Coordinates of C-alpha atoms in Angstrom, one line a residue:
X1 CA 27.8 -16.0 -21.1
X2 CA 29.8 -16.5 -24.1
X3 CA 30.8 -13.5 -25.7
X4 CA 30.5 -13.0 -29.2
X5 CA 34.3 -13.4 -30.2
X6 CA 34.2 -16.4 -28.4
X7 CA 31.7 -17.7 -30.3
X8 CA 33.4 -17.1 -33.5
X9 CA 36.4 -19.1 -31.9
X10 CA 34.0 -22.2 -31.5
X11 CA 32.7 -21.5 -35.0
X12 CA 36.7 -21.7 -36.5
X13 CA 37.0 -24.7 -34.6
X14 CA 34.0 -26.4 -35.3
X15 CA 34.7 -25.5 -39.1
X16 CA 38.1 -27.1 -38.9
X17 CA 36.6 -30.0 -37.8
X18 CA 33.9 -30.9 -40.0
X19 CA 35.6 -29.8 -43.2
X20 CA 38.1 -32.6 -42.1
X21 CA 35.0 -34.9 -42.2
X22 CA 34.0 -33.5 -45.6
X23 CA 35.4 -35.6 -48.6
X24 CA 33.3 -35.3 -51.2
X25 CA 32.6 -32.1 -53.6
X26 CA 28.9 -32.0 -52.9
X27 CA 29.8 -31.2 -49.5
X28 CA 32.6 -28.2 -50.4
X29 CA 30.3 -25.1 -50.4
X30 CA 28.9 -26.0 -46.1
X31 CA 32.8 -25.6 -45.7
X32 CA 33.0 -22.6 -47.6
X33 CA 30.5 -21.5 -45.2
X34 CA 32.0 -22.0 -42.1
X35 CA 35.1 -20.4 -43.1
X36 CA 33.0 -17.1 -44.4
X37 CA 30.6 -16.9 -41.1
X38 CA 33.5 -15.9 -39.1
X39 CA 35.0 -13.6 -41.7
X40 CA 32.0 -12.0 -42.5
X41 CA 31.1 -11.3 -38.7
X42 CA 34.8 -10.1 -37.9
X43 CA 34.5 -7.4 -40.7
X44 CA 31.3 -6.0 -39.4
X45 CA 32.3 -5.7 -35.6
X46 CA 35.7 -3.4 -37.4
X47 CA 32.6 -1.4 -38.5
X48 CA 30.8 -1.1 -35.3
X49 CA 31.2 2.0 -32.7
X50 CA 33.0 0.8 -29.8
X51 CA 29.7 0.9 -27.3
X52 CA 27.8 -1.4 -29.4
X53 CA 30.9 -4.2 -29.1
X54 CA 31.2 -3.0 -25.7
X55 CA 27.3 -4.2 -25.3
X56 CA 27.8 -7.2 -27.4
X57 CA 30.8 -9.0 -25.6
X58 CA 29.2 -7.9 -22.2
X59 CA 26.0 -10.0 -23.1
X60 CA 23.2 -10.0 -20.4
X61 CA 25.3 -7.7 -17.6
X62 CA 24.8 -5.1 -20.4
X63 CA 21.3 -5.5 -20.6
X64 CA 20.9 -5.5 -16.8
X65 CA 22.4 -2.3 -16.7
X66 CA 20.3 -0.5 -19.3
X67 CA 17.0 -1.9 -17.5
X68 CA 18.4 -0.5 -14.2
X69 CA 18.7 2.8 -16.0
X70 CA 15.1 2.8 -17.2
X71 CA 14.2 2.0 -14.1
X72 CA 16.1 4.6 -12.3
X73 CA 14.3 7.0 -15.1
X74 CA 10.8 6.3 -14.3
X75 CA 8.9 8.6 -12.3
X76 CA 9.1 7.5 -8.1
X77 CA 5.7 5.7 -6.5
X78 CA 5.6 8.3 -4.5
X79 CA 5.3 10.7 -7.2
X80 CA 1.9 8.8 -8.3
X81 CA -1.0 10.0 -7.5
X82 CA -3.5 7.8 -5.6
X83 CA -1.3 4.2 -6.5
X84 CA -0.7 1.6 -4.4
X85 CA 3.0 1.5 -3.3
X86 CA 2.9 -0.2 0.0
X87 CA 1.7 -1.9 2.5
X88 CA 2.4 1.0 5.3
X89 CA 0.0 3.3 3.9
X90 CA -2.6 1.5 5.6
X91 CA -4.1 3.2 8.3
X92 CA -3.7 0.8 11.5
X93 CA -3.2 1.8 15.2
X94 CA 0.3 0.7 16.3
X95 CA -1.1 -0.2 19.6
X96 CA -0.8 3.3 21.5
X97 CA -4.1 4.1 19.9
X98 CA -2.2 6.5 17.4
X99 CA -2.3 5.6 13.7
X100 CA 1.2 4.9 11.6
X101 CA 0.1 6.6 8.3
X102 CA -3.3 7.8 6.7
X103 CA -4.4 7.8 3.0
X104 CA -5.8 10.7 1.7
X105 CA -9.9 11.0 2.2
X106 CA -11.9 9.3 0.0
X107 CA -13.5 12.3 -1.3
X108 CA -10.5 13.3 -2.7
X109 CA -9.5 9.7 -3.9
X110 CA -12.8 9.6 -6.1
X111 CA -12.1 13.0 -8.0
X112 CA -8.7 11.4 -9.1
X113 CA -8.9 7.6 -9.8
X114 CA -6.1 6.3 -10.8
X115 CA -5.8 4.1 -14.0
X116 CA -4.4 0.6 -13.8
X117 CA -0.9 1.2 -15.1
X118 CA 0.0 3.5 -12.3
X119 CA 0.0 0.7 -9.9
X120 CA 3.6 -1.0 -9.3
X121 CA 1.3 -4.6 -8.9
X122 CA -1.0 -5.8 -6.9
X123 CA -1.4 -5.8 -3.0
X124 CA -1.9 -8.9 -0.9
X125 CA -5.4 -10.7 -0.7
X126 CA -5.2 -10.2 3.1
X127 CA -3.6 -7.6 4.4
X128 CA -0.6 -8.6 6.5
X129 CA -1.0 -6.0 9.6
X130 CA -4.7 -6.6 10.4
X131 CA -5.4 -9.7 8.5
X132 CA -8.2 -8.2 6.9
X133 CA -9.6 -8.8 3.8
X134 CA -12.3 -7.6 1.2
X135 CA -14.9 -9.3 -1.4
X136 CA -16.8 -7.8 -3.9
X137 CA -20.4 -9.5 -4.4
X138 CA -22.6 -8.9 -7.1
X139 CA -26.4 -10.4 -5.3
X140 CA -27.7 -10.4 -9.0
X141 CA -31.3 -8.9 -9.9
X142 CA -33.3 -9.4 -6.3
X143 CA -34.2 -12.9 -6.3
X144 CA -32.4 -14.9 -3.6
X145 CA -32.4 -17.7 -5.7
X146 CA -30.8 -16.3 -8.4
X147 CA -27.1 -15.5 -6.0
X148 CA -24.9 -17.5 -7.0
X149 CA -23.7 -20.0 -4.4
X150 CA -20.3 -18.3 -4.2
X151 CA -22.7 -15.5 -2.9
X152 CA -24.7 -16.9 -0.8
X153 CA -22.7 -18.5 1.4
X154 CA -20.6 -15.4 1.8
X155 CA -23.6 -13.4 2.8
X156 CA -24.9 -15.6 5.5
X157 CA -21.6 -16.3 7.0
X158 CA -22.5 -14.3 10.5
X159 CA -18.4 -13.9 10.8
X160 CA -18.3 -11.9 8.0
X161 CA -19.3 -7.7 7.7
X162 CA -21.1 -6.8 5.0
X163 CA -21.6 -3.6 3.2
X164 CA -24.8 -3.6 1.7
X165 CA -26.0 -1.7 -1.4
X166 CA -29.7 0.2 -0.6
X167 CA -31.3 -1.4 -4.0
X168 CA -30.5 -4.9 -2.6
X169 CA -33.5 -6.5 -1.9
X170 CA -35.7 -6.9 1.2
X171 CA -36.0 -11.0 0.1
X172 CA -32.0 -11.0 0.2
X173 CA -31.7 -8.7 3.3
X174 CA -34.6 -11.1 5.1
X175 CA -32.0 -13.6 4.5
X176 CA -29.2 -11.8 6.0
X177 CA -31.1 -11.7 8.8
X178 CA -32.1 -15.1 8.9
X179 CA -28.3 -16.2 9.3
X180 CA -27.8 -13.2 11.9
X181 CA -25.7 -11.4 9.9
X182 CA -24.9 -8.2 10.8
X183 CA -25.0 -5.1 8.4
X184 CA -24.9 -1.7 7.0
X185 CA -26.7 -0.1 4.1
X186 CA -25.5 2.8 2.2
X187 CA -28.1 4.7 1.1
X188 CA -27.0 6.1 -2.4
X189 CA -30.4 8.5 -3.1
X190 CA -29.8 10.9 -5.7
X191 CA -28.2 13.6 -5.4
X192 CA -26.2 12.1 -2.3
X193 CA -24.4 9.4 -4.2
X194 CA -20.6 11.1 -3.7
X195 CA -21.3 11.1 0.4
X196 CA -22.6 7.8 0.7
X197 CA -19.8 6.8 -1.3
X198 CA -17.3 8.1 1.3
X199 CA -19.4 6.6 3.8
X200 CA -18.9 3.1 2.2
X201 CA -15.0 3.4 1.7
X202 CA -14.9 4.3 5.5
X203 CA -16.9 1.2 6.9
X204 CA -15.0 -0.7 4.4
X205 CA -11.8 0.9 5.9
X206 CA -12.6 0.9 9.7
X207 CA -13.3 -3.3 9.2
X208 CA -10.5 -4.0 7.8
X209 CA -8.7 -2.4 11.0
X210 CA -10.5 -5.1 13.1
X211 CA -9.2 -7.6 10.9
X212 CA -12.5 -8.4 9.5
X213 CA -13.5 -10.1 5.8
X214 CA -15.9 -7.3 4.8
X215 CA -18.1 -8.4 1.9
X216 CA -19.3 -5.7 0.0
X217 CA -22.4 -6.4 -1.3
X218 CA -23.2 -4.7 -5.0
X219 CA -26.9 -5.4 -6.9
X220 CA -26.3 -7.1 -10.5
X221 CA -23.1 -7.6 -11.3
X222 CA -20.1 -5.4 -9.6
X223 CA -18.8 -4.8 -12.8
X224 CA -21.6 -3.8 -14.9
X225 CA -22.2 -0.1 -14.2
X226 CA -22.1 -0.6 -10.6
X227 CA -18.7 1.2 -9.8
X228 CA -17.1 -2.3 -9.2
X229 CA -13.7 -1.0 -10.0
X230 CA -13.3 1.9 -9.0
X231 CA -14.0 0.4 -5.6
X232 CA -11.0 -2.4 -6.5
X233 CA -9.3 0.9 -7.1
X234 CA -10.3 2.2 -3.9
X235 CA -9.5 -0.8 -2.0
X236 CA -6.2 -1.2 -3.4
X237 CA -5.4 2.1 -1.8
X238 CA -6.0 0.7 1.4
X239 CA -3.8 -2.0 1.0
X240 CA -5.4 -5.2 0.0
X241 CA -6.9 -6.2 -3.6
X242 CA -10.3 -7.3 -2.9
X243 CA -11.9 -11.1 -4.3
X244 CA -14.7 -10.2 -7.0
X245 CA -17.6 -12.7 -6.8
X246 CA -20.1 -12.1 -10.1
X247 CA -23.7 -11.8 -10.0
X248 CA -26.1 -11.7 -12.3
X249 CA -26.4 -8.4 -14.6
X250 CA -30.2 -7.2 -14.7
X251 CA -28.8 -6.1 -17.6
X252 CA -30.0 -9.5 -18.8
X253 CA -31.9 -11.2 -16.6
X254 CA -34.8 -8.5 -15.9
X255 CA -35.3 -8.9 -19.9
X256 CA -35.6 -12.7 -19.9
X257 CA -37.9 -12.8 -16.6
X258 CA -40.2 -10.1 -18.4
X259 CA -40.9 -12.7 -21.6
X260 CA -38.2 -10.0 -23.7
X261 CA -35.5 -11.4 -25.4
X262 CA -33.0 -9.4 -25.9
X263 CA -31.7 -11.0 -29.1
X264 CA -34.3 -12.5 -32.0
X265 CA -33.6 -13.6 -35.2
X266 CA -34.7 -11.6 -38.1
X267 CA -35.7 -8.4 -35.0
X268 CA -32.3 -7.6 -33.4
X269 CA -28.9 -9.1 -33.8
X270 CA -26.8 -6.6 -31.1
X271 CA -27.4 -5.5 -27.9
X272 CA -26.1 -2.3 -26.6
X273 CA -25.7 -1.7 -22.6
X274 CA -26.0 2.0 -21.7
X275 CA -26.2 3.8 -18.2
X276 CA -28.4 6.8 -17.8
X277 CA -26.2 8.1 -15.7
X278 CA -22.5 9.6 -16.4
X279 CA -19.7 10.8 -14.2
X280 CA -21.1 13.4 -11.6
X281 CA -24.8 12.8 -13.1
X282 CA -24.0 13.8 -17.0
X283 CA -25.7 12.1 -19.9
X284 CA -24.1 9.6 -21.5
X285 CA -23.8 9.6 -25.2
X286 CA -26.6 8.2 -26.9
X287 CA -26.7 5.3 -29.4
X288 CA -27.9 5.9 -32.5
X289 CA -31.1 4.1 -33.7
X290 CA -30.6 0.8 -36.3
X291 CA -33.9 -1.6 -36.6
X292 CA -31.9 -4.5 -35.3
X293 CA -30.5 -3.0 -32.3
X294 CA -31.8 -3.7 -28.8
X295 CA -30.8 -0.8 -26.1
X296 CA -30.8 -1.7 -22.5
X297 CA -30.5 1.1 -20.0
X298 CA -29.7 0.6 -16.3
X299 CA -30.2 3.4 -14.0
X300 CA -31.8 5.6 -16.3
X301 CA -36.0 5.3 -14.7
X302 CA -34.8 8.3 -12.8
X303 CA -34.2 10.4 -16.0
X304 CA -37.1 8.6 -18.4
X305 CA -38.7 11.4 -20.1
X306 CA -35.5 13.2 -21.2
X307 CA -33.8 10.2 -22.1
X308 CA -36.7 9.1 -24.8
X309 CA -36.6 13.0 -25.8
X310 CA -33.2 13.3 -26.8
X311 CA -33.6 9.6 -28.4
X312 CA -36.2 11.0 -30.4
X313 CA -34.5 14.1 -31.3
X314 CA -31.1 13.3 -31.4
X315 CA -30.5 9.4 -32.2
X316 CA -33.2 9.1 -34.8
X317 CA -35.9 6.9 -33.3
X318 CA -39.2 6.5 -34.3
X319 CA -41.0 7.4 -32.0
X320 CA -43.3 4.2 -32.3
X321 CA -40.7 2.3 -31.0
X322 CA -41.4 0.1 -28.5
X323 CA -40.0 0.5 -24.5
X324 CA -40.2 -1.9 -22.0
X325 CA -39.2 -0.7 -18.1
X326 CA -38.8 -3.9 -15.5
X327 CA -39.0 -3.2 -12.2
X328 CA -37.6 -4.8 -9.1
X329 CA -36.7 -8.0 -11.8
X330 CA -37.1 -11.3 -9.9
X331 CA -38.7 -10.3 -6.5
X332 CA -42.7 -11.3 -5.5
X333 CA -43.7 -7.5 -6.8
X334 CA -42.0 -7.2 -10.3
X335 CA -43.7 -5.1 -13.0
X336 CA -43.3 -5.0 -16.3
X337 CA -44.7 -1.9 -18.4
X338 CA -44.7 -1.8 -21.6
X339 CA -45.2 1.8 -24.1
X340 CA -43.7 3.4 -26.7
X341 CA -41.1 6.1 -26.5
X342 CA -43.1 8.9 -26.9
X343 CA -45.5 7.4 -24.3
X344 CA -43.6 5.4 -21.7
X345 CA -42.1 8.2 -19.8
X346 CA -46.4 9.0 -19.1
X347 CA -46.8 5.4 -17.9
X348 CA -43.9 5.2 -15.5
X349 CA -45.5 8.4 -13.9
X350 CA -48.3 7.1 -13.9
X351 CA -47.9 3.7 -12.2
X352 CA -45.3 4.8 -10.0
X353 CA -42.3 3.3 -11.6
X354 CA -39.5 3.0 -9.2
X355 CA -35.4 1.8 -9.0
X356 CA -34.2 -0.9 -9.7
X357 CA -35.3 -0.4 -12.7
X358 CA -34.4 -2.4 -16.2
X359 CA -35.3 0.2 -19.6
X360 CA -35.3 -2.1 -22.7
X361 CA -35.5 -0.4 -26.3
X362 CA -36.3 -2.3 -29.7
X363 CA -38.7 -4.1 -31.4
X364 CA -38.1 -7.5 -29.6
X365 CA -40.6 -6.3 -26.5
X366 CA -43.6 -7.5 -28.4
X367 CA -41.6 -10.6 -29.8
X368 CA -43.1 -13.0 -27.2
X369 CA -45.8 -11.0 -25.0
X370 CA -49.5 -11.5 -25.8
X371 CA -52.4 -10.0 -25.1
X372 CA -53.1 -12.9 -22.3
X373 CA -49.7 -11.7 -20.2
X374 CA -51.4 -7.9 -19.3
X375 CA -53.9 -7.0 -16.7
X376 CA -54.8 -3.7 -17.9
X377 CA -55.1 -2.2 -21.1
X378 CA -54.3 1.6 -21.5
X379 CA -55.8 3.7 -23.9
X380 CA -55.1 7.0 -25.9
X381 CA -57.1 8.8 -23.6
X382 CA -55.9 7.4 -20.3
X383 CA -58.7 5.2 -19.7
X384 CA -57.8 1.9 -18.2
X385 CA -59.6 -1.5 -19.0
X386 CA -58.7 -4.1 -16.4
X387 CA -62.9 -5.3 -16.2
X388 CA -61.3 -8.7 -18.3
X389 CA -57.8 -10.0 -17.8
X390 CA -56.1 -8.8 -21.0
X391 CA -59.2 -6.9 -22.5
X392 CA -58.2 -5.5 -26.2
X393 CA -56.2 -2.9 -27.4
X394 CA -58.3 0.5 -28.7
X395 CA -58.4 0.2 -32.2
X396 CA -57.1 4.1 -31.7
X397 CA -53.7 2.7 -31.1
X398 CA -52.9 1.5 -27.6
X399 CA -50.2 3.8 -25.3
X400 CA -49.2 1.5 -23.0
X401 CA -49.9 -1.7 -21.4
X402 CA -49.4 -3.3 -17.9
X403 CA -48.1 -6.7 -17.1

């Protein structure tokens, strides 16, 4: 690399040479320049510290040297917490049926996920001990024709091991077992979700050790409050960064398949996705109301009746505004109930309302339903009119209605 006083030599020179191509006056002052460049950048390395010339006449040898001392300064990999740093964590048998190396448990993985920047990069696609590998599949709302075909041919492939999500539907699982797939189903009730959790990451963890592609099937979309990546996070711990397939949010598609848009001109111009479910089962904040404003709240049926209390009470909304709960979006037995908030927690009790579950909040549920699209009619009192499809609403002010 040329250093900097050579470079001041090959500005002299090149000086020299064009003022002797110079022989008019219009052309004097671009030779006064060249002769002053050189000057100019002599005088200021007399004025520099020694370690700065010292940097400048060493050129990139410097620089490789003071980004080997950064690196030297930053903290080990060992010394991070629950990173990937290499491939020998991985716990595989060495063929005496002893393992090399074991991760920590899972349970204690979870209580400290790691963010993103404490990983040195990425691990391999497949891991290069076992040859296992990971993909994370979002199966969408519940209809089987609504997987994408990314999906669908990964979850019919019987070569393949698949994790399965208890909300996935019995439609998709029939077709599972149409291809002879074989699976396992975690069963995330409430109030077990941590252990069947751990129970996932180990099936996950004991197929990769055969060497298996282990597709970890997710409802929705991985990604959309479906702890899609803090199972990448997971995964990268055990030595392989997982493929994501998307699916289909319910976060969107229960909405359109009820007749609700989510959007209208001139009744709501944002849409807000909430969970009803924090980290170890808090309450999210809650969105404060606006007239234009469409909520959408996924896993939040379990929680209903608080959830439109504290909306009341603490977000400012009316409570005439309307609610809409979708259940089981897409499959032969969706329902779609429609209240307000002060009634629809009363509703969902009453007709059984169950997970998976799609909450929407705003004026744009009665944009498009009519009184043709409900069965029964619900009144002030309780009293339910399902004698004619669609019937009337009380003149008392209706409390809820059934599609």
């Amino acid at each position: 690399m040329m250093t900097i006083f050579e470079a001041i030599r090959s500005s002299q020179l090149m000086q020299s040479s064009s003022t002797a191509m110079l022989p008019t006056r219009r052309h004097h002052h671009r030779a006064a320049h060249y002769y002053l460049v050189p000057l100019l950048l002599t005088a200021m390395l007399l004025q520099m510290p020694s370690s700065t010339i010292a940097f400048l006449t060493t050129g990139g040898q410097s620089q490789a040297a003071h980004r080997q001392h950064q690196n030297n300064n930053k903290p080990s990999s060992s010394s991070l917490p629950n990173a990937y740093r290499d491939e020998s964590s991985f716990p595989l048998n060495n063929g005496n049926g002893q393992q090399q190396t074991s991760p920590s448990s899972p349970s204690s993985q979870q209580q400290d996920v790691p963010q993103l920047s404490n990983f040195k990069s990425r691990p391999p696609k497949i891991h290069p001990d076992s040859g296992g590998r990971i993909t994370l599949v979002g199966s969408g709302p519940g209809s089987p024709s609504l997987l994408t075909l990314a999906a669908h041919s990964l979850i019919t492939d019987p070569s393949n091991l698949l994790i399965v999500d208890r909300l996935v539907s019995a439609e998709i699982r029939t077709l599972m077992d149409e291809a002879g797939v074989k699976y396992k189903i975690a069963n995330k009730t409430p109030g077990c979700q941590m252990a069947a959790q751990d129970e996932i990451f180990e099936w996950c963890l004991q197929g990769l050790r055969k060497g298996k592609h282990v597709v970890r099937l997710k409802i929705g979309d991985p990604f959309v409050f479906g702890r899609g990546g803090e199972e990448v996070l997971q995964f990268r711990q055990f030595g392989v960064e997982p493929t994501v397939i998307p699916g289909v949010s319910a976060a969107f598609s229960a909405p359109l398949l009820a007749s609700i848009p989510v959007t209208h001109r001139g009744i709501s111009n944002q849409v807000v996705m909430c969970t009803g479910y924090g980290k170890n089962n808090t309450s999210p904040d809650l969105i404060q109301y606006h007239p234009e404003q469409t909520v959408v709240f996924l896993m939040a049926v379990g929680r209903l009746r608080k959830l439109c209390h504290s909306l009341i009470h603490q977000a400012g909304y009316p409570p005439q505004t309307p609610v809409g709960i979708v259940e089981r979006a897409g499959c032969p037995e969706q329902r779609t109930v429609v209240g307000t908030m002060e009634t629809i927690a009363d509703l969902a009790e009453r007709y059984n309302v169950r997970p998976p579950s799609t909450i929407v909040v705003g004026e744009v549920v009665n944009v498009l339903l009519t009184e043709e699209d409900f069965v029964e009619v619900v009144d002030s009192a309780g009293v339910v009119d399902g004698e004619e499809r669609g019937g009337m609403v009380v003149k008392s002010g209706h409390h809820g209605l059934i599609v």
